Short mmCIF file of C-alpha atoms in Angstrom, two decimals:
data_model
loop_
_atom_site.label_atom_id
_atom_site.label_comp_id
_atom_site.label_asym_id
_atom_site.label_seq_id
_atom_site.Cartn_x
_atom_site.Cartn_y
_atom_site.Cartn_z
CA MET A 1 -14.04 -260.42 32.34
CA VAL A 2 -15.87 -261.01 29.17
CA HIS A 3 -16.54 -264.67 27.79
CA ASN A 4 -17.30 -265.63 24.65
CA THR A 5 -18.24 -269.23 25.08
CA LEU A 6 -19.56 -270.90 27.13
CA PRO A 7 -17.47 -273.47 29.70
CA LYS A 8 -18.42 -277.77 28.40
CA LEU A 9 -19.45 -278.22 31.65
CA VAL A 10 -22.21 -275.64 31.41
CA LYS A 11 -23.14 -276.35 27.92
CA VAL A 12 -23.61 -279.79 28.65
CA LEU A 13 -26.10 -278.89 31.51
CA VAL A 14 -27.61 -277.04 29.71
CA LEU A 15 -28.17 -279.09 26.86
CA ALA A 16 -29.25 -281.92 29.02
CA ALA A 17 -31.82 -279.90 30.64
CA PHE A 18 -33.52 -278.61 27.32
CA CYS A 19 -33.87 -282.28 26.28
CA LEU A 20 -35.70 -283.27 29.32
CA GLY A 21 -37.88 -280.47 29.04
CA PHE A 22 -36.81 -278.30 32.01
CA SER A 23 -36.66 -274.41 32.16
CA ILE A 24 -33.14 -273.46 32.70
CA SER A 25 -31.09 -270.29 32.64
CA PRO A 26 -27.37 -270.49 31.25
CA ILE A 27 -26.33 -267.34 32.24
CA ALA A 28 -27.49 -267.90 35.99
CA VAL A 29 -25.78 -271.32 36.24
CA TYR A 30 -22.59 -269.74 34.51
CA SER A 31 -22.76 -266.18 36.40
CA GLN A 32 -21.87 -268.16 39.32
CA GLU A 33 -18.83 -269.73 37.97
CA SER A 34 -17.51 -266.32 36.09
CA THR A 35 -17.77 -265.12 39.29
CA LEU A 36 -15.47 -267.14 40.58
CA GLU A 37 -13.23 -267.25 38.14
CA ALA A 38 -12.72 -263.58 37.76
CA ALA A 39 -12.45 -263.88 41.20
CA LEU A 40 -9.44 -265.77 40.93
CA GLU A 41 -8.25 -263.80 37.71
CA GLU A 42 -8.17 -260.76 39.89
CA ILE A 43 -6.10 -261.99 42.97
CA LEU A 44 -3.20 -263.53 40.30
CA LEU A 45 -3.04 -259.89 38.74
CA HIS A 46 -2.84 -258.25 42.27
CA HIS A 47 0.53 -259.97 44.04
CA PRO A 48 -1.57 -263.07 44.83
CA ALA A 49 1.52 -264.43 47.05
CA GLU A 50 0.85 -261.15 49.54
CA ILE A 51 -2.64 -261.67 48.98
CA ILE A 52 -2.70 -265.17 50.41
CA GLY A 53 -0.35 -263.75 53.58
CA PHE A 54 1.88 -266.88 53.90
CA LYS A 55 5.59 -268.04 52.98
CA TRP A 56 5.79 -270.38 49.57
CA HIS A 57 9.20 -272.53 51.02
CA GLY A 58 11.66 -272.86 48.75
CA ILE A 59 10.33 -270.05 46.33
CA PRO A 60 12.41 -266.85 46.72
CA SER A 61 10.30 -263.89 47.59
CA GLU A 62 10.56 -262.09 44.14
CA LYS A 63 9.13 -265.08 42.72
CA GLU A 64 6.26 -266.30 44.53
CA ASP A 65 3.44 -264.71 42.15
CA GLN A 66 4.97 -265.69 39.31
CA GLN A 67 5.30 -269.20 40.48
CA ILE A 68 1.59 -269.09 41.96
CA ALA A 69 -0.01 -267.35 38.29
CA ARG A 70 2.21 -270.23 36.43
CA VAL A 71 0.15 -272.65 38.18
CA TYR A 72 -3.24 -270.75 37.71
CA HIS A 73 -2.15 -270.09 34.33
CA GLU A 74 -0.93 -274.13 33.36
CA PHE A 75 -4.60 -275.03 34.59
CA GLY A 76 -7.07 -272.90 32.25
CA LEU A 77 -7.25 -270.10 35.15
CA ARG A 78 -10.19 -271.84 36.98
CA PRO A 79 -9.83 -273.43 40.56
CA LEU A 80 -8.74 -276.58 41.08
CA TRP A 81 -9.59 -277.78 44.68
CA VAL A 82 -13.60 -275.36 45.25
CA THR A 83 -17.05 -275.12 43.27
CA THR A 84 -18.97 -272.22 44.00
CA LYS A 85 -20.59 -274.57 46.47
CA GLY A 86 -17.58 -274.35 48.61
CA PRO A 87 -14.41 -277.16 48.86
CA GLY A 88 -15.16 -280.37 46.98
CA LYS A 89 -13.42 -283.84 48.66
CA ARG A 90 -10.04 -283.03 47.33
CA ALA A 91 -10.05 -279.68 48.91
CA THR A 92 -11.03 -281.73 52.60
CA ALA A 93 -8.30 -284.31 51.76
CA ILE A 94 -5.83 -281.30 52.12
CA PHE A 95 -7.19 -279.42 54.69
CA GLU A 96 -6.77 -283.13 56.57
CA ALA A 97 -3.54 -283.86 55.63
CA ILE A 98 -2.87 -280.16 56.86
CA THR A 99 -4.59 -280.14 59.68
CA LEU A 100 -2.51 -283.51 61.08
CA ALA A 101 0.88 -282.38 60.23
CA GLY A 102 1.62 -282.43 63.28
CA ASP A 103 1.67 -285.61 63.69
CA GLU A 104 4.24 -286.10 61.26
CA GLY A 105 7.15 -283.56 62.51
CA LEU A 106 5.56 -281.31 60.78
CA ARG A 107 3.90 -277.72 61.97
CA PRO A 108 -0.01 -277.06 60.09
CA GLN A 109 1.17 -273.28 60.33
CA ASP A 110 3.54 -274.05 57.47
CA TYR A 111 1.07 -274.57 55.11
CA GLY A 112 -1.56 -271.96 55.50
CA PHE A 113 -3.35 -273.69 58.19
CA ALA A 114 -5.36 -270.77 60.26
CA ASP A 115 -5.87 -269.21 56.75
CA ILE A 116 -7.74 -271.73 55.29
CA GLN A 117 -9.54 -272.44 58.24
CA ASP A 118 -10.98 -268.48 58.73
CA LYS A 119 -12.38 -269.37 54.63
CA TRP A 120 -13.42 -272.81 55.26
CA GLY A 121 -17.04 -271.59 55.27
CA SER A 122 -17.35 -268.60 53.08
CA ARG A 123 -19.24 -268.37 50.03
CA GLU A 124 -18.01 -265.78 48.45
CA PRO A 125 -16.09 -265.96 45.82
CA HIS A 126 -13.27 -263.65 46.23
CA ASP A 127 -13.01 -265.83 49.65
CA LEU A 128 -13.59 -269.15 47.46
CA ALA A 129 -10.44 -268.04 45.11
CA LEU A 130 -8.38 -266.97 47.92
CA LEU A 131 -9.45 -270.86 49.70
CA ASP A 132 -8.12 -272.23 46.12
CA MET A 133 -5.05 -270.56 46.54
CA LEU A 134 -4.31 -271.37 49.80
CA LEU A 135 -4.89 -275.10 49.10
CA SER A 136 -2.85 -275.70 46.53
CA VAL A 137 -0.14 -273.41 47.70
CA GLY A 138 -0.16 -274.85 50.87
CA LEU A 139 -0.50 -278.78 49.12
CA ILE A 140 2.52 -277.93 47.21
CA ASP A 141 5.05 -276.61 50.23
CA TYR A 142 3.45 -279.87 52.17
CA ILE A 143 4.27 -282.12 49.24
CA SER A 144 7.87 -280.46 49.06
CA ASP A 145 8.61 -280.92 52.73
CA VAL A 146 7.55 -284.85 53.13
CA ARG A 147 9.26 -285.72 50.55
CA HIS A 148 12.10 -283.98 50.64
CA GLY A 149 12.22 -282.27 54.25
CA ARG A 150 11.62 -278.40 55.88
CA VAL A 151 15.34 -277.62 55.01
CA GLN A 152 17.68 -277.88 51.82
CA PRO A 153 20.15 -279.13 54.08
CA VAL A 154 22.97 -277.88 51.32
CA LYS A 155 21.77 -274.42 51.86
CA GLU A 156 21.76 -274.40 55.63
CA ASP A 157 25.02 -276.30 56.38
CA GLU A 158 27.10 -277.95 53.08
CA ALA A 159 30.25 -279.74 55.80
CA VAL A 160 27.79 -281.59 57.88
CA PHE A 161 24.29 -282.29 56.21
CA TYR A 162 22.79 -284.57 53.44
CA HIS A 163 24.02 -283.11 50.24
CA GLU A 164 21.34 -285.53 47.87
CA ALA A 165 18.36 -284.07 49.89
CA ASP A 166 18.56 -280.43 48.32
CA LYS A 167 15.77 -281.34 45.50
CA ASP A 168 13.92 -278.69 42.88
CA ILE A 169 10.47 -278.08 43.19
CA ASP A 170 8.27 -278.64 40.39
CA PRO A 171 4.65 -277.12 41.39
CA ILE A 172 3.12 -278.05 38.63
CA ALA A 173 4.14 -281.79 38.36
CA ILE A 174 2.65 -282.15 42.62
CA ILE A 175 -0.79 -280.67 41.57
CA ASN A 176 -0.96 -282.46 38.21
CA GLU A 177 -0.09 -285.83 40.68
CA ALA A 178 -2.61 -284.57 43.43
CA LEU A 179 -5.44 -284.18 40.32
CA ALA A 180 -4.79 -287.32 38.87
CA ALA A 181 -5.20 -288.82 41.89
CA ASN A 182 -8.21 -291.27 42.31
CA ASP A 183 -7.79 -290.92 46.14
CA VAL A 184 -6.16 -287.19 47.46
CA ALA A 185 -6.11 -288.86 50.84
CA ARG A 186 -4.49 -292.32 50.07
CA PHE A 187 -2.13 -290.15 47.72
CA LEU A 188 -0.81 -287.41 50.09
CA ALA A 189 -0.57 -290.38 53.04
CA ASP A 190 1.76 -292.19 50.30
CA GLN A 191 4.15 -289.46 50.40
CA PHE A 192 5.64 -290.78 53.19
CA PRO A 193 8.64 -292.99 53.87
CA SER A 194 7.60 -296.43 53.78
CA HIS A 195 9.92 -298.06 55.71
CA ARG A 196 9.29 -299.24 59.50
CA LEU A 197 12.08 -297.28 60.85
CA TYR A 198 10.16 -293.85 60.27
CA ARG A 199 6.74 -295.94 61.13
CA GLN A 200 8.29 -296.58 64.81
CA THR A 201 9.63 -293.00 65.01
CA ARG A 202 6.79 -291.08 64.20
CA GLU A 203 4.94 -293.04 66.73
CA GLY A 204 7.32 -292.35 69.72
CA LEU A 205 6.87 -288.23 67.95
CA LYS A 206 3.07 -289.10 69.47
CA GLN A 207 4.39 -290.80 72.72
CA TYR A 208 7.05 -287.60 73.89
CA ARG A 209 4.31 -285.27 72.41
CA LYS A 210 2.05 -286.40 75.42
CA LEU A 211 5.00 -286.40 78.15
CA ALA A 212 5.74 -282.49 76.60
CA SER A 213 2.36 -281.09 77.47
CA THR A 214 1.34 -283.33 80.23
CA ALA A 215 4.45 -284.50 82.28
CA LYS A 216 7.02 -282.58 84.76
CA SER A 217 10.72 -282.87 83.47
CA SER A 218 13.25 -284.13 85.93
CA GLN A 219 15.72 -282.16 87.79
CA ILE A 220 18.10 -284.63 89.61
CA PRO A 221 20.97 -282.77 91.14
CA ASP A 222 24.04 -283.82 90.75
CA GLY A 223 26.01 -285.26 93.71
CA LYS A 224 27.96 -288.83 93.97
CA THR A 225 27.85 -292.18 91.85
CA ILE A 226 25.10 -294.93 93.13
CA HIS A 227 26.10 -298.09 92.98
CA PRO A 228 23.30 -301.03 93.33
CA GLY A 229 22.39 -301.18 97.05
CA GLU A 230 23.39 -297.83 98.30
CA ASN A 231 21.37 -295.28 99.65
CA ASP A 232 20.87 -291.63 98.11
CA SER A 233 18.24 -289.35 98.74
CA ARG A 234 17.79 -288.84 94.64
CA LEU A 235 16.33 -292.51 94.23
CA PRO A 236 12.48 -291.46 94.92
CA ALA A 237 12.67 -288.66 92.10
CA ILE A 238 14.55 -291.19 89.55
CA ARG A 239 11.98 -293.34 90.36
CA GLN A 240 9.21 -290.90 89.62
CA HIS A 241 11.25 -290.55 86.24
CA LEU A 242 11.41 -294.22 85.29
CA ILE A 243 8.00 -294.11 85.86
CA VAL A 244 6.88 -291.30 83.99
CA THR A 245 8.83 -293.13 80.97
CA GLY A 246 7.84 -296.16 81.44
CA ASP A 247 11.39 -298.14 82.75
CA LEU A 248 9.76 -298.16 85.95
CA ASN A 249 5.99 -300.27 86.97
CA GLU A 250 5.82 -299.22 90.72
CA THR A 251 6.84 -295.87 92.56
CA SER A 252 8.38 -296.16 96.12
CA ASP A 253 9.94 -293.33 98.14
CA SER A 254 12.90 -295.73 99.71
CA GLU A 255 16.37 -294.08 99.36
CA THR A 256 17.90 -297.67 98.48
CA TYR A 257 18.60 -298.34 95.22
CA ASP A 258 17.48 -301.88 95.21
CA ASP A 259 17.34 -304.90 92.41
CA THR A 260 14.32 -303.70 90.81
CA THR A 261 15.32 -300.30 89.97
CA VAL A 262 18.42 -301.28 89.34
CA GLU A 263 16.88 -303.30 85.87
CA ALA A 264 15.03 -300.22 85.58
CA ILE A 265 18.40 -297.93 85.09
CA LYS A 266 19.87 -300.63 82.39
CA LYS A 267 17.18 -300.72 80.45
CA TYR A 268 17.10 -296.53 80.18
CA GLN A 269 20.84 -296.69 79.57
CA ALA A 270 20.56 -298.94 77.11
CA GLN A 271 18.00 -296.73 75.60
CA HIS A 272 19.81 -293.81 75.90
CA GLY A 273 23.42 -294.92 74.61
CA LEU A 274 24.72 -295.51 77.73
CA ALA A 275 26.78 -298.75 79.17
CA ASP A 276 24.16 -300.42 80.57
CA ASP A 277 25.99 -301.36 83.79
CA GLY A 278 23.49 -299.98 86.26
CA VAL A 279 25.99 -297.71 88.07
CA ILE A 280 24.12 -293.57 88.39
CA GLY A 281 26.92 -291.20 87.31
CA LYS A 282 27.09 -288.13 85.93
CA ASN A 283 26.07 -289.29 82.56
CA THR A 284 22.90 -291.06 83.13
CA ILE A 285 21.89 -287.78 85.58
CA THR A 286 22.56 -286.01 82.74
CA GLU A 287 20.00 -288.46 80.60
CA LEU A 288 17.54 -288.33 82.87
CA ASN A 289 17.35 -283.78 83.31
CA VAL A 290 16.61 -283.71 79.66
CA PRO A 291 13.28 -282.51 79.37
CA PHE A 292 10.47 -283.73 77.61
CA ASP A 293 10.07 -280.83 75.14
CA TYR A 294 13.55 -280.90 74.45
CA ARG A 295 13.03 -285.21 73.39
CA LEU A 296 9.40 -283.91 71.53
CA ARG A 297 12.04 -281.35 69.01
CA GLN A 298 14.72 -284.02 68.97
CA ILE A 299 12.64 -286.12 67.29
CA GLU A 300 11.13 -284.07 64.86
CA MET A 301 14.67 -283.14 63.62
CA ASN A 302 15.43 -287.09 62.97
CA ILE A 303 11.89 -287.83 61.24
CA GLU A 304 13.27 -284.47 59.40
CA ARG A 305 16.72 -286.50 58.57
CA LEU A 306 14.14 -289.40 57.53
CA ARG A 307 12.71 -287.38 54.89
CA TRP A 308 16.18 -286.59 53.37
CA THR A 309 17.05 -290.10 52.66
CA ASP A 310 15.52 -292.63 50.48
CA HIS A 311 11.47 -292.97 51.31
CA ASP A 312 11.98 -296.94 50.33
CA LEU A 313 14.68 -298.49 51.95
CA GLY A 314 14.58 -301.67 49.87
CA ASP A 315 13.55 -305.64 51.00
CA LYS A 316 16.76 -306.32 52.32
CA TYR A 317 19.59 -303.72 53.58
CA ILE A 318 22.21 -302.49 56.33
CA LEU A 319 21.40 -299.39 58.23
CA VAL A 320 24.64 -298.08 59.97
CA ASP A 321 23.21 -295.40 62.47
CA ILE A 322 27.13 -293.07 62.63
CA PRO A 323 26.05 -291.95 66.53
CA ALA A 324 24.65 -295.08 67.26
CA PHE A 325 27.57 -297.06 66.10
CA SER A 326 25.37 -299.52 64.59
CA ALA A 327 25.21 -301.50 62.07
CA VAL A 328 21.43 -302.81 61.20
CA THR A 329 20.79 -305.65 58.63
CA MET A 330 16.48 -305.51 58.16
CA PHE A 331 14.88 -308.20 55.66
CA ASN A 332 11.20 -307.53 54.88
CA ASP A 333 11.06 -304.99 57.63
CA ASP A 334 12.61 -307.28 60.35
CA VAL A 335 15.99 -307.06 61.69
CA ILE A 336 17.93 -310.49 60.95
CA PHE A 337 21.38 -308.88 62.82
CA ASP A 338 22.15 -306.48 64.48
CA MET A 339 26.25 -305.55 64.81
CA PRO A 340 28.16 -302.73 67.04
CA VAL A 341 30.46 -300.63 64.28
CA ILE A 342 33.29 -297.72 64.60
CA VAL A 343 32.74 -295.03 63.08
CA GLY A 344 34.83 -291.92 62.09
CA LYS A 345 36.37 -289.37 63.94
CA HIS A 346 36.19 -285.79 64.28
CA PHE A 347 37.90 -284.12 61.27
CA HIS A 348 36.97 -287.39 59.36
CA GLU A 349 33.78 -288.06 59.85
CA THR A 350 31.76 -290.88 58.13
CA PRO A 351 29.47 -289.25 55.55
CA VAL A 352 25.93 -289.82 55.31
CA PHE A 353 24.74 -291.45 52.31
CA SER A 354 22.59 -294.43 50.25
CA GLU A 355 24.59 -297.01 47.69
CA THR A 356 24.17 -300.41 46.41
CA ILE A 357 26.75 -302.83 47.70
CA LYS A 358 28.69 -305.13 44.56
CA TYR A 359 31.26 -306.87 46.61
CA VAL A 360 32.63 -308.49 49.05
CA VAL A 361 36.77 -308.61 49.29
CA ILE A 362 38.17 -311.79 51.49
CA ASN A 363 41.78 -311.00 52.58
CA PRO A 364 41.72 -307.93 51.53
CA TYR A 365 44.46 -305.45 50.51
CA TRP A 366 44.88 -302.43 52.67
CA THR A 367 45.82 -299.58 49.62
CA ILE A 368 46.84 -296.52 51.76
CA THR A 369 44.72 -293.20 51.13
CA PRO A 370 47.21 -290.53 49.34
CA SER A 371 46.04 -288.12 52.88
CA ILE A 372 47.30 -290.94 55.29
CA ALA A 373 50.59 -291.39 52.88
CA ARG A 374 51.17 -287.46 52.94
CA HIS A 375 49.96 -287.21 57.29
CA GLU A 376 51.27 -290.41 58.15
CA MET A 377 53.38 -292.73 56.47
CA LEU A 378 55.63 -290.28 55.12
CA PRO A 379 57.05 -288.93 58.85
CA LYS A 380 57.42 -292.98 59.71
CA LEU A 381 59.17 -293.34 56.28
CA ARG A 382 61.99 -290.02 57.38
CA LYS A 383 62.44 -292.06 60.87
CA ASP A 384 62.71 -295.48 59.37
CA PRO A 385 62.32 -296.58 56.07
CA GLY A 386 62.03 -300.51 57.22
CA TYR A 387 58.92 -299.02 58.59
CA LEU A 388 56.83 -300.53 55.49
CA LYS A 389 58.34 -303.86 55.28
CA LYS A 390 57.29 -304.51 59.97
CA LYS A 391 54.46 -303.72 58.72
CA HIS A 392 53.57 -305.82 55.50
CA ILE A 393 53.60 -302.57 53.25
CA SER A 394 54.38 -302.76 49.67
CA LEU A 395 55.64 -299.84 47.94
CA PHE A 396 55.09 -298.98 44.22
CA ARG A 397 55.88 -296.10 42.22
CA GLY A 398 52.28 -294.59 40.55
CA TRP A 399 48.60 -295.87 40.27
CA SER A 400 49.32 -298.13 37.45
CA ASP A 401 52.82 -299.83 37.73
CA ASN A 402 53.23 -303.11 40.05
CA LYS A 403 56.40 -303.60 39.98
CA GLU A 404 57.67 -302.93 43.80
CA ILE A 405 60.32 -301.17 44.93
CA ASP A 406 62.64 -300.92 47.79
CA PRO A 407 61.97 -297.79 50.24
CA TRP A 408 65.38 -297.94 51.47
CA SER A 409 66.02 -296.62 47.80
CA ILE A 410 64.74 -293.39 48.58
CA ASP A 411 65.69 -290.42 50.02
CA TRP A 412 62.50 -289.74 52.33
CA ASP A 413 63.35 -285.88 53.30
CA LYS A 414 63.57 -285.06 50.35
CA VAL A 415 60.15 -286.69 49.47
CA SER A 416 57.48 -283.52 50.01
CA PRO A 417 53.73 -284.75 51.33
CA ARG A 418 52.76 -283.58 48.23
CA ALA A 419 55.41 -285.86 45.85
CA MET A 420 54.17 -288.59 48.25
CA ASN A 421 50.95 -288.79 46.02
CA GLN A 422 53.64 -290.46 43.00
CA TYR A 423 53.36 -293.30 45.50
CA ARG A 424 51.39 -295.92 46.59
CA LEU A 425 51.47 -298.15 49.29
CA ARG A 426 49.39 -301.51 49.77
CA GLN A 427 49.34 -303.29 52.82
CA ASN A 428 49.04 -307.37 51.95
CA PRO A 429 46.62 -309.64 53.65
CA GLY A 430 46.90 -310.88 56.87
CA PRO A 431 46.13 -310.70 60.46
CA TRP A 432 47.91 -307.65 60.64
CA ASN A 433 45.76 -305.79 57.83
CA ALA A 434 44.44 -302.74 58.83
CA LEU A 435 40.98 -303.83 57.19
CA GLY A 436 41.39 -307.78 58.50
CA VAL A 437 40.07 -310.14 56.96
CA LEU A 438 36.87 -308.61 54.90
CA LYS A 439 35.58 -305.65 53.30
CA ILE A 440 32.22 -304.86 51.86
CA VAL A 441 32.70 -302.76 48.94
CA PHE A 442 29.79 -299.91 47.84
CA PRO A 443 31.58 -297.45 45.59
CA ASN A 444 30.95 -294.13 46.41
CA GLU A 445 32.25 -290.52 45.69
CA HIS A 446 33.70 -290.98 49.27
CA SER A 447 35.97 -293.54 49.40
CA VAL A 448 34.05 -294.79 52.31
CA TYR A 449 33.10 -298.68 52.94
CA MET A 450 32.61 -301.13 55.80
CA HIS A 451 35.64 -303.46 57.09
CA ASP A 452 37.15 -305.98 59.57
CA THR A 453 39.98 -304.75 61.67
CA PRO A 454 43.16 -306.24 64.39
CA ASN A 455 42.12 -304.15 66.97
CA HIS A 456 38.33 -305.67 68.16
CA LYS A 457 39.17 -304.21 71.89
CA LEU A 458 37.52 -300.92 70.41
CA PHE A 459 34.07 -302.51 70.54
CA ASP A 460 33.99 -302.69 73.95
CA ARG A 461 34.43 -298.57 74.47
CA SER A 462 30.70 -297.34 74.37
CA VAL A 463 31.95 -294.34 72.46
CA ARG A 464 33.34 -296.08 68.96
CA GLU A 465 34.66 -293.02 66.62
CA PHE A 466 38.03 -293.87 65.55
CA SER A 467 38.35 -294.24 62.02
CA HIS A 468 39.27 -292.40 59.12
CA GLY A 469 35.46 -292.38 57.90
CA CYS A 470 35.17 -295.74 56.81
CA ILE A 471 33.10 -298.10 59.38
CA ARG A 472 34.95 -300.84 60.88
CA MET A 473 32.56 -304.04 62.01
CA ASP A 474 32.62 -306.28 65.01
CA GLU A 475 31.33 -309.47 63.30
CA PRO A 476 32.44 -309.25 59.87
CA VAL A 477 32.79 -312.93 58.54
CA LYS A 478 28.51 -313.21 59.88
CA GLN A 479 27.59 -309.88 57.94
CA GLY A 480 29.69 -310.83 55.24
CA ALA A 481 27.52 -314.43 55.06
CA ILE A 482 24.50 -312.02 55.06
CA VAL A 483 25.41 -309.89 52.19
CA LEU A 484 26.55 -312.84 50.26
CA ASN A 485 23.95 -315.74 51.00
CA GLU A 486 22.26 -314.95 47.20
CA SER A 487 25.78 -315.17 46.00
CA ASN A 488 27.73 -318.09 43.86
CA GLY A 489 24.83 -320.87 45.58
CA GLY A 490 25.26 -319.01 49.11
CA LEU A 491 28.47 -318.41 50.80
CA THR A 492 28.53 -319.23 54.65
CA GLU A 493 30.37 -318.37 57.27
CA GLU A 494 32.41 -321.63 57.65
CA ARG A 495 33.21 -321.20 53.96
CA ILE A 496 34.13 -317.85 54.31
CA ASN A 497 36.51 -318.98 57.28
CA GLU A 498 37.94 -321.55 55.51
CA ILE A 499 39.05 -318.71 52.18
CA ILE A 500 40.42 -316.99 55.10
CA LYS A 501 42.38 -319.70 56.41
CA SER A 502 43.42 -319.71 52.72
CA GLY A 503 45.48 -316.53 52.82
CA LYS A 504 44.31 -315.93 49.08
CA ARG A 505 42.41 -312.62 48.11
CA THR A 506 38.97 -313.61 47.03
CA VAL A 507 36.78 -311.16 45.28
CA VAL A 508 32.50 -312.30 45.48
CA ARG A 509 30.84 -310.04 43.38
CA LEU A 510 26.84 -310.28 44.86
CA GLU A 511 24.56 -311.44 42.35
CA LYS A 512 21.89 -309.98 43.50
CA PRO A 513 22.65 -306.30 44.67
CA MET A 514 21.74 -305.04 48.04
CA GLN A 515 21.33 -301.93 49.69
CA VAL A 516 23.70 -299.88 52.57
CA HIS A 517 21.88 -296.76 53.93
CA LEU A 518 24.59 -294.69 56.48
CA VAL A 519 21.68 -292.73 58.23
CA TYR A 520 22.80 -290.01 61.31
CA GLN A 521 19.61 -290.42 63.87
CA THR A 522 19.99 -289.41 67.74
CA ALA A 523 16.85 -290.43 68.00
CA TRP A 524 14.80 -293.34 66.61
CA GLY A 525 11.53 -296.07 67.67
CA ASP A 526 11.56 -299.84 67.62
CA LYS A 527 8.93 -302.30 67.28
CA ASN A 528 8.12 -302.38 70.69
CA GLY A 529 7.38 -298.96 70.69
CA THR A 530 10.35 -297.92 72.76
CA MET A 531 12.01 -294.68 71.51
CA HIS A 532 16.29 -294.41 71.88
CA PHE A 533 18.12 -291.30 72.19
CA VAL A 534 22.00 -291.12 71.66
CA ARG A 535 24.86 -288.77 71.99
CA ASP A 536 24.91 -286.22 69.21
CA ALA A 537 28.85 -287.49 67.69
CA TYR A 538 29.63 -285.02 65.24
CA GLY A 539 27.21 -282.07 67.34
CA ARG A 540 25.00 -281.93 64.15
CA ASP A 541 21.54 -281.82 66.14
CA LYS A 542 22.11 -278.23 67.17
CA ARG A 543 23.01 -277.31 63.48
CA LEU A 544 19.89 -278.75 62.34
CA GLU A 545 17.57 -277.51 65.33
CA LYS A 546 18.92 -273.48 64.22
CA ALA A 547 17.78 -274.62 60.74
CA LEU A 548 14.42 -275.40 61.56
CA TYR A 549 13.48 -273.50 64.71
#
């Protein structure tokens, strides 16, 4: 390669040396850097993706060479992280982050760990040029995975994965950000989700990585249900498992199901989404027998899901965990309310998304969706046009006309499911209303919201998949008061109950917006360092496992 001018840095060094009276050869200074840049250019001309030797995520194979060349052309065909003396501080920070990627549920090998390590100590220009490219591509992949996840969810399974997680990668922007950072190590650490749920689940990852490598998984045989006070030969093995998981402090060879073991089992059941009744049945044995290496993988999958969602959940927000059937309200990273919920049943699954709560409706109408009107209401109307009156439902023609019509005036046998779209059905406020006494609205494309229900007996069930996709609340008045405590001077539970008693439909808009996040977490850590695992309600873990591993 022929250079007509010296780089600015070399010119400065030569001038400084001359002014100080030192003798220095500009050609000697320049030749080392020149050789390194020449090696870099040589690699860029000869299929760099193949030479550096590992796959660049999210970039089609035929475009990898083009993207690598584009990055280095953007920055003047010069090394970004190394000099002739070897890797600099920025390179060290990048390599350390890649080395410790496993702590975040990532895989160092995905970011060229072995190749970087192999070239790290070399001072040969060709090796240094390769090392620089490895660090660049490794950094881009690492940042992309940390920000958006290891998989592109929609491309893997459009039906079940979080559609907003699919993001385009901008390699040049990522490199620019890293070069502009005063502290690259801090810059890399700041890319991870900042909320408590991520931090606590990451700590659980460390715990189960240790269990997976050192502890033997249980193989407790099936048998009769064990009740407190009964004898069973499996109890010593059950106790041993509880000791390993930290749910029991002392072991015993006793085959009697004693009170201490009962309390430990109740704790274990609560942590695994089971009814904490202390009875050891088939479901409890199944959970006890899940291998620790699968638990580790389950945690990694759920950390992946957290990378798909907003990395900053806000100061005050509601977190609805669909498979856990729970809604937790957080304020400044503390749980201020934890409430059981009901979620969508199969074929009406509650979607995953984040939105802003805009208003709360007390004594709401229930406007019946076209789908429910076609598939559920029309067959009932054909049998009995008086059904609507019995259920306090008003009938309107069209979606803008508020003039009520008589359902007896229509021959429902002649109305097709498609023609049902011309009618609007609205249930009036009252104890019969399917939405109960209150609903929390966060406008979204799925028409999903949180609401009360007239049937609170369903909350006694441990598995609560009964809705058409919306989230039914067990304690709507308390949740409503928390959402509205900064609106209209703060609406207390007492004031909300007064409005409910009046029967008047009342809409209260939030003066300060509040976020709601609907997530699908089958594993998470709590503030006490305890991991929780729940049933995979919609069967999504298997699909995600296939995509990741």
